[in-house]
CSV table of C-alpha atoms and ligand atoms in Angstrom, one decimal:
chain,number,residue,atom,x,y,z
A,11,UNK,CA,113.7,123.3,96.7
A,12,UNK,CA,115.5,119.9,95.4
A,13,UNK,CA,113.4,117.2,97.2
A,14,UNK,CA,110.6,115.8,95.1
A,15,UNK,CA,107.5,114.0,96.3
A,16,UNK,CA,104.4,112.6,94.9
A,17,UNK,CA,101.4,111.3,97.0
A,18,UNK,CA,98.8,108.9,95.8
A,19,UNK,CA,95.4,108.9,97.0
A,20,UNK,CA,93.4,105.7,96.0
A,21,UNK,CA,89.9,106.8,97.7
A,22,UNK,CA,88.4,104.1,99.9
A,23,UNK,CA,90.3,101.2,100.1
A,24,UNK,CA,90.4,99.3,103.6
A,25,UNK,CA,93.1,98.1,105.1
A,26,UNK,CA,92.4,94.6,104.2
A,27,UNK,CA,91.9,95.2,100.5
A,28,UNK,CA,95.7,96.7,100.2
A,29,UNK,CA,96.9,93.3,101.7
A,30,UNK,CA,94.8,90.9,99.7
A,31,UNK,CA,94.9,92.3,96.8
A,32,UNK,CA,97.2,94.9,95.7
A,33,UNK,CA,100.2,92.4,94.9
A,34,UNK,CA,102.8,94.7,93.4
A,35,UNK,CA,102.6,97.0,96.2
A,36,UNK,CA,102.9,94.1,98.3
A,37,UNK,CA,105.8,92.7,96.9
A,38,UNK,CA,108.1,95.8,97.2
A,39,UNK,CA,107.7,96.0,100.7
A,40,UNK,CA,109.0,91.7,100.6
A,41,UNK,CA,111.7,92.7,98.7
A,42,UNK,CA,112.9,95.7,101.1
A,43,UNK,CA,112.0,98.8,98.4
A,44,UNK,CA,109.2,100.5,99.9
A,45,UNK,CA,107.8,100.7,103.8
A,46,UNK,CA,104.2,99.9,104.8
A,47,UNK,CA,102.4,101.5,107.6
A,48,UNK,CA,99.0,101.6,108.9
A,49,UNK,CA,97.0,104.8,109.2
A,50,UNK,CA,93.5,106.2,111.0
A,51,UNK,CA,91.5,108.8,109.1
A,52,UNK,CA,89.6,111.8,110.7
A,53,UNK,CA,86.1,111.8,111.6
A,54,UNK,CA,83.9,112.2,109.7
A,55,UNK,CA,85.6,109.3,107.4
A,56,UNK,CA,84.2,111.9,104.6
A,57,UNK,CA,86.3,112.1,101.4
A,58,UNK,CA,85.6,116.0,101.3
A,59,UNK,CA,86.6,116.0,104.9
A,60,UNK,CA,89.9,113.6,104.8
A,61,UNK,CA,90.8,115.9,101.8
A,62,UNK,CA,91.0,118.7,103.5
A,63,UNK,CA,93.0,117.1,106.7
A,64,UNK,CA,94.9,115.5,104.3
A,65,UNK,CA,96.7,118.5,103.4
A,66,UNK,CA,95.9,121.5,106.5
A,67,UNK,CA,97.3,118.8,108.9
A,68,UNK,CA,93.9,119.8,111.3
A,69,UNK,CA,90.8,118.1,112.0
A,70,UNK,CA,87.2,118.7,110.2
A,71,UNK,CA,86.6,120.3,113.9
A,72,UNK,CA,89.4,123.1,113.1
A,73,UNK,CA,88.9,123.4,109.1
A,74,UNK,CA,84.8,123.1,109.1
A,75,UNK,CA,84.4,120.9,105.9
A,76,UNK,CA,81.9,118.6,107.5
A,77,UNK,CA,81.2,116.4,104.6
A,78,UNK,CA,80.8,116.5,100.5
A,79,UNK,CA,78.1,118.9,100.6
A,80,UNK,CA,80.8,121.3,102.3
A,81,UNK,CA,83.1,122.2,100.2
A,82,UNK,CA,84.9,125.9,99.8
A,83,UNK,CA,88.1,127.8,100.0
A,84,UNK,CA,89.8,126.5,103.1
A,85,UNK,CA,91.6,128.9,105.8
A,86,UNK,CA,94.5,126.7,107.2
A,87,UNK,CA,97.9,127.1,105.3
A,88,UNK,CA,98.5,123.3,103.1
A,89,UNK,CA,100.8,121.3,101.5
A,90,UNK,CA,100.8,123.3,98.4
A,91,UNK,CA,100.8,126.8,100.1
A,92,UNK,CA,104.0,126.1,102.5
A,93,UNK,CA,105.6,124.1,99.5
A,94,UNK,CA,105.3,127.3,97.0
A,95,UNK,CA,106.4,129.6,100.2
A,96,UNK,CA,109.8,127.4,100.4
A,97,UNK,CA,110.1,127.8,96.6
A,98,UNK,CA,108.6,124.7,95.4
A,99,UNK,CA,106.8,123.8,92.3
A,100,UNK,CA,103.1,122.3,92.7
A,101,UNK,CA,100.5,120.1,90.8
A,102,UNK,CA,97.3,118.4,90.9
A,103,UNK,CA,95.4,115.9,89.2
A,104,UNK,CA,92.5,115.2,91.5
A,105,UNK,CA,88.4,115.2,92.1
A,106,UNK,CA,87.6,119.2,91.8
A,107,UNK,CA,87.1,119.5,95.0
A,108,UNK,CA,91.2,119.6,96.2
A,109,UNK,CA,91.2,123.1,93.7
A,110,UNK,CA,88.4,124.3,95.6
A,111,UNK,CA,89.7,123.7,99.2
A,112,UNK,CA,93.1,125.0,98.3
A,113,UNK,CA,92.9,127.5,95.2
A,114,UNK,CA,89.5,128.4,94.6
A,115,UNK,CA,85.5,127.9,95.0
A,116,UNK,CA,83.3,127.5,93.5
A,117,UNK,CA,84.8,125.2,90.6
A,118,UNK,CA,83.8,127.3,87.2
A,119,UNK,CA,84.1,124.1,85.0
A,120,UNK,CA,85.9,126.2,82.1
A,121,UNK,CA,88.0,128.1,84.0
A,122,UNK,CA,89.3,125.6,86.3
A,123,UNK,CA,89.2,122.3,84.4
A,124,UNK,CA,93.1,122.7,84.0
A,125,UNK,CA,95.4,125.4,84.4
A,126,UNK,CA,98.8,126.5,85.0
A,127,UNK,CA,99.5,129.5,87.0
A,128,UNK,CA,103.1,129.7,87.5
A,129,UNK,CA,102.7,132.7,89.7
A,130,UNK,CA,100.2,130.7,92.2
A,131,UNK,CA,100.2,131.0,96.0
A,132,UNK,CA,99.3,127.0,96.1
A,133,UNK,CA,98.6,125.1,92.9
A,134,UNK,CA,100.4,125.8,89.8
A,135,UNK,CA,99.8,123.4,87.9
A,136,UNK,CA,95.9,121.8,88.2
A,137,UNK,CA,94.1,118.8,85.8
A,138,UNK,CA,90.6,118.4,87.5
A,139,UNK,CA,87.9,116.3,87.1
A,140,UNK,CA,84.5,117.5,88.9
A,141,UNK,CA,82.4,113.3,88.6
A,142,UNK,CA,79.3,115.1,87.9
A,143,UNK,CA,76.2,113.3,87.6
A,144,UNK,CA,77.9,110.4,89.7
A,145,UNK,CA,75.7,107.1,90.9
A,146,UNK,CA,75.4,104.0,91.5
A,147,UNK,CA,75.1,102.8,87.7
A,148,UNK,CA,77.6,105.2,86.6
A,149,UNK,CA,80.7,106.2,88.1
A,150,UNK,CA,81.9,109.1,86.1
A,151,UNK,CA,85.5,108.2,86.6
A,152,UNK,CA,88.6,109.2,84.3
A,153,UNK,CA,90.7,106.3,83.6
A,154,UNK,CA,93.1,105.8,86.2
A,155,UNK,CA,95.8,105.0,84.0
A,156,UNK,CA,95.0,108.3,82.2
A,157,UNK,CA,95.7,109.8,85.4
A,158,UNK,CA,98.7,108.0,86.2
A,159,UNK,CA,100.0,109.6,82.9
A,160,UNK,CA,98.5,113.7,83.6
A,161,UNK,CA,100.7,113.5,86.0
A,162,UNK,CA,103.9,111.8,84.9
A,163,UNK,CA,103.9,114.8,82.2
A,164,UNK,CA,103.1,117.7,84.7
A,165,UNK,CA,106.3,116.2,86.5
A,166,UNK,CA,108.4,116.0,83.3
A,167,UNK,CA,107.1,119.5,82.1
A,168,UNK,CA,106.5,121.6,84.6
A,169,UNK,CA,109.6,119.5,87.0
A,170,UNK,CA,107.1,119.6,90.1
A,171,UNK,CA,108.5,119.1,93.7
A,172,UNK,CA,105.4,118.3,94.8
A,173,UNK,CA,102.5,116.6,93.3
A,174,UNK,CA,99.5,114.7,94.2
A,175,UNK,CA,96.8,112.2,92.7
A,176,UNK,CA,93.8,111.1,94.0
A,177,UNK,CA,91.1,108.9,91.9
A,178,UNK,CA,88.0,107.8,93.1
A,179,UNK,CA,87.4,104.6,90.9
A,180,UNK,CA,87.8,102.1,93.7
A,181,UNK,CA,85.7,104.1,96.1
A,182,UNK,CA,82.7,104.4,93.7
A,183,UNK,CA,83.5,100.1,93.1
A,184,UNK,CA,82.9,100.0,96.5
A,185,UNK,CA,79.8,101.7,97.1
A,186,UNK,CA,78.4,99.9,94.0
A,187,UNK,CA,79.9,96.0,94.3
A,188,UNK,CA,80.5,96.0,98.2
A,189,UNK,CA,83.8,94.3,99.2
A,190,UNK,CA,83.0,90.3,98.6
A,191,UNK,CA,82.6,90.1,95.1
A,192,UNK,CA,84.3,89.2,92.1
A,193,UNK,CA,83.9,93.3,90.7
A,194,UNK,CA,86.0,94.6,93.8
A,195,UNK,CA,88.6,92.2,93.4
A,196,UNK,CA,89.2,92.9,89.8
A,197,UNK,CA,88.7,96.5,90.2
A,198,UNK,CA,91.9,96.6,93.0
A,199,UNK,CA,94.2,93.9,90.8
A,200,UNK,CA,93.3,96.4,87.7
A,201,UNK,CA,94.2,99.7,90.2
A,202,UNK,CA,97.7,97.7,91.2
A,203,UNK,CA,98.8,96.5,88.1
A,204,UNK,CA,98.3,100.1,86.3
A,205,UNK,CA,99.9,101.8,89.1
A,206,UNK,CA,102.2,99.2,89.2
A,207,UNK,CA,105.1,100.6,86.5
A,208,UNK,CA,104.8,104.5,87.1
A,209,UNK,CA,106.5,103.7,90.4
A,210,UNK,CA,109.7,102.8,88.9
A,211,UNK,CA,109.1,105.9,86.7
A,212,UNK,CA,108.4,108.3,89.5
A,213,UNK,CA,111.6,107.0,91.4
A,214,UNK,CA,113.7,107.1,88.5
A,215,UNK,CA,112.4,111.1,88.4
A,216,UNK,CA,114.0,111.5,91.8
A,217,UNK,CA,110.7,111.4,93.1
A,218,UNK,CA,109.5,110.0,97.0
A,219,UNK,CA,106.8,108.2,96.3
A,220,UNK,CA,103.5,107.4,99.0
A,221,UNK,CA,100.5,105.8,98.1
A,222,UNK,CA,97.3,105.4,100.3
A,223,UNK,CA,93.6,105.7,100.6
A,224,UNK,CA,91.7,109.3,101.7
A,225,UNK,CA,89.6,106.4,104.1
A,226,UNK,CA,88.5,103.0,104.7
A,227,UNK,CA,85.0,101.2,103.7
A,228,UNK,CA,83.1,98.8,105.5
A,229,UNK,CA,81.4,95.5,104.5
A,230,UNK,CA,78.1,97.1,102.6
A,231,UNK,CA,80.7,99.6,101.5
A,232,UNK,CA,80.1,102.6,103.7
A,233,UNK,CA,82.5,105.1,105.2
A,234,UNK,CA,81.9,108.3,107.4
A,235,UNK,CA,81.9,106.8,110.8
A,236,UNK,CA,84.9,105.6,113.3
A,237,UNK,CA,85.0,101.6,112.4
A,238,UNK,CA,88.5,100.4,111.6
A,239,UNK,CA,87.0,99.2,108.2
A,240,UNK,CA,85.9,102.7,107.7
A,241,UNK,CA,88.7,104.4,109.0
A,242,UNK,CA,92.1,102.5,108.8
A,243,UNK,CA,93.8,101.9,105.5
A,244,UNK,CA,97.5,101.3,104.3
A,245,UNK,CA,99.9,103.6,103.3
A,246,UNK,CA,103.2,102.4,101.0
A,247,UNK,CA,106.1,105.0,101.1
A,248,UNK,CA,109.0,104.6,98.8
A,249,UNK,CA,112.0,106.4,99.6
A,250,UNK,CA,115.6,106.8,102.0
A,251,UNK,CA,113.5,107.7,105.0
A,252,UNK,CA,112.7,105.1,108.2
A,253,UNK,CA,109.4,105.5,110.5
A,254,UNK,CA,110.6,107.8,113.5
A,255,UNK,CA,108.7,105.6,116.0
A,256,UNK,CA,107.5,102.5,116.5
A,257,UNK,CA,103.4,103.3,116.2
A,258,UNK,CA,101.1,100.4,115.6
A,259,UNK,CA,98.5,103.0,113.8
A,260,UNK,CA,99.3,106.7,112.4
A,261,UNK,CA,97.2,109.3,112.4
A,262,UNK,CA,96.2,111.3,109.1
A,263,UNK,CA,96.9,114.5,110.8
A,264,UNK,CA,100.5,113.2,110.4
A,265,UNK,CA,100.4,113.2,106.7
A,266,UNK,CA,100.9,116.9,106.0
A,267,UNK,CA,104.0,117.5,107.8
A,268,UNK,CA,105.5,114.5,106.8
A,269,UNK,CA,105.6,115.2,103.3
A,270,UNK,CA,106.7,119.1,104.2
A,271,UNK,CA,109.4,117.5,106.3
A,272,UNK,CA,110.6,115.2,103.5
A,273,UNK,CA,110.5,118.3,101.2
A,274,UNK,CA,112.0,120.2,103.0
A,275,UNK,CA,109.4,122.9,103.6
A,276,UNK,CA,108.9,124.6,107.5
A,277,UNK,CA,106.0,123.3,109.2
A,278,UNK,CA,103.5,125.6,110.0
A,279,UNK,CA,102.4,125.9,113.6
A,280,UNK,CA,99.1,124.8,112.7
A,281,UNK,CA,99.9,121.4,112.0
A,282,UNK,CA,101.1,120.0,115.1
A,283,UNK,CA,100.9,116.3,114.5
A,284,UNK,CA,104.4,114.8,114.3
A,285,UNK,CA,106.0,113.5,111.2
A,286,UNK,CA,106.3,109.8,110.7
A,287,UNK,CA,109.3,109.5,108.8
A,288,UNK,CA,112.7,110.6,109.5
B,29,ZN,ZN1,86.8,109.2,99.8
């Protein structure tokens, strides 16, 4: 496999926070580098249960993860399974819960708090944080730009064709500050401006680059239900491809075969959205 692709999960961020307030991401789309689409979550707007679409390509109906409390080894072939069958290299520096779904469950905190597993039938190369003891008064959040970095070495080291990062600092700002206050607005402008020069790194790796939210989050901060603040968010793709329709909203289920498309990697039948880039 040549093609190279990192995706970006910034865990719920509405579609109007992107716009108001992530202003480098914002910018490269004035100046022509990177495309911005809008997108519709699943239902449940879970995290646990947009994880698992995120990368099977089916609905919570089809996969069963019907929320954070269940979580286990999923059935569907992923991203990372089809990418290792076409020869690809994978990584992962995400919430514990994406090496559950898609290596193993449950999480033994020693065993699968990192790992590399060349020989791996889905995720060779894992950095995992599990948020344990998470709340309202404490978040229990790496530092994103700690994150940012895990993986820019797991790319250099390991050369991964496909790797993904998801962080759930803005999510847990949410449920905590809501999204009119002074905390939520810093906490996005902080998210954009350390994201902000990886980009150019990632690109000058030969990576594709997309980054977007798991879901959305209403007013008081909640997500799980079908609102457009709850479900819709933005998704920024950088790279040579152009939307293959004209769609005012994607779907999530899209997700997983585009980024096997841009790969390179067969789709498998189970994923029978269509793939938004071309
Ligand atoms: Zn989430």
């Amino acid at each position: 496999m040549d093609n190279k692709l990192l995706l970006i999960i910034l865990d719920g961020v509405p579609w109007r926070n992107w716009e108001r307030l992530f202003g480098n991401l914002e910018g490269w789309v004035d100046a022509g580098m990177a495309q911005k689409f809008r997108m519709r979550s699943v239902l449940p707007s879970i995290s646990a249960s947009c994880y698992a679409s995120i990368h099977t390509g089916v609905t919570p109906q089809v996969h069963g993860c019907t929320g954070n409390g269940n979580v286990f080894r999923l059935e569907q072939p992923d991203i990372f399974s089809e990418v290792r069958k076409a020869g690809g290299v994978t990584g992962a520096v995400t919430h514990s819960f994406w090496s559950e779904f898609f290596n193993r469950a449950p999480f033994d905190y020693v065993r699968d708090i990192e790992y590399d597993e060349p020989e791996s039938s889905t995720i060779n190369h894992g950095r995992f944080h599990t948020m344990t003891g998470y709340g309202m008064a404490n978040q229990m959040t790496p530092s994103d730009v700690d994150l940012f970095a895990t993986l820019t070495m797991l790319c250099s080291k390991h050369r991964l064709n496909y790797g993904i990062l998801h962080t759930c600092t803005l999510d847990s700002m949410g449920h905590r500050f809501f999204h009119e206050s002074q905390e939520m607005d810093h906490a996005c402008f902080v998210m954009d401006e350390m994201l902000a020069p990886f980009i150019p790194k990632w690109r000058a790796m030969g990576y594709e680059v997309m980054v977007t939210a798991d879901h959305g989050q209403d007013a008081r901060g909640h997500h799980g239900g079908r609102d457009p603040l709850q479900q819709e968010f933005a998704l920024y793709y950088f790279g040579d491809a152009q939307a293959s329709a004209d769609v005012e909203v994607l779907h999530q289920l899209q997700l997983a075969p585009t980024v096997l498309s841009r790969l390179g990697a067969p789709i498998p039948e189970t994923m029978k959205a269509e793939p938004f880039l071309s």
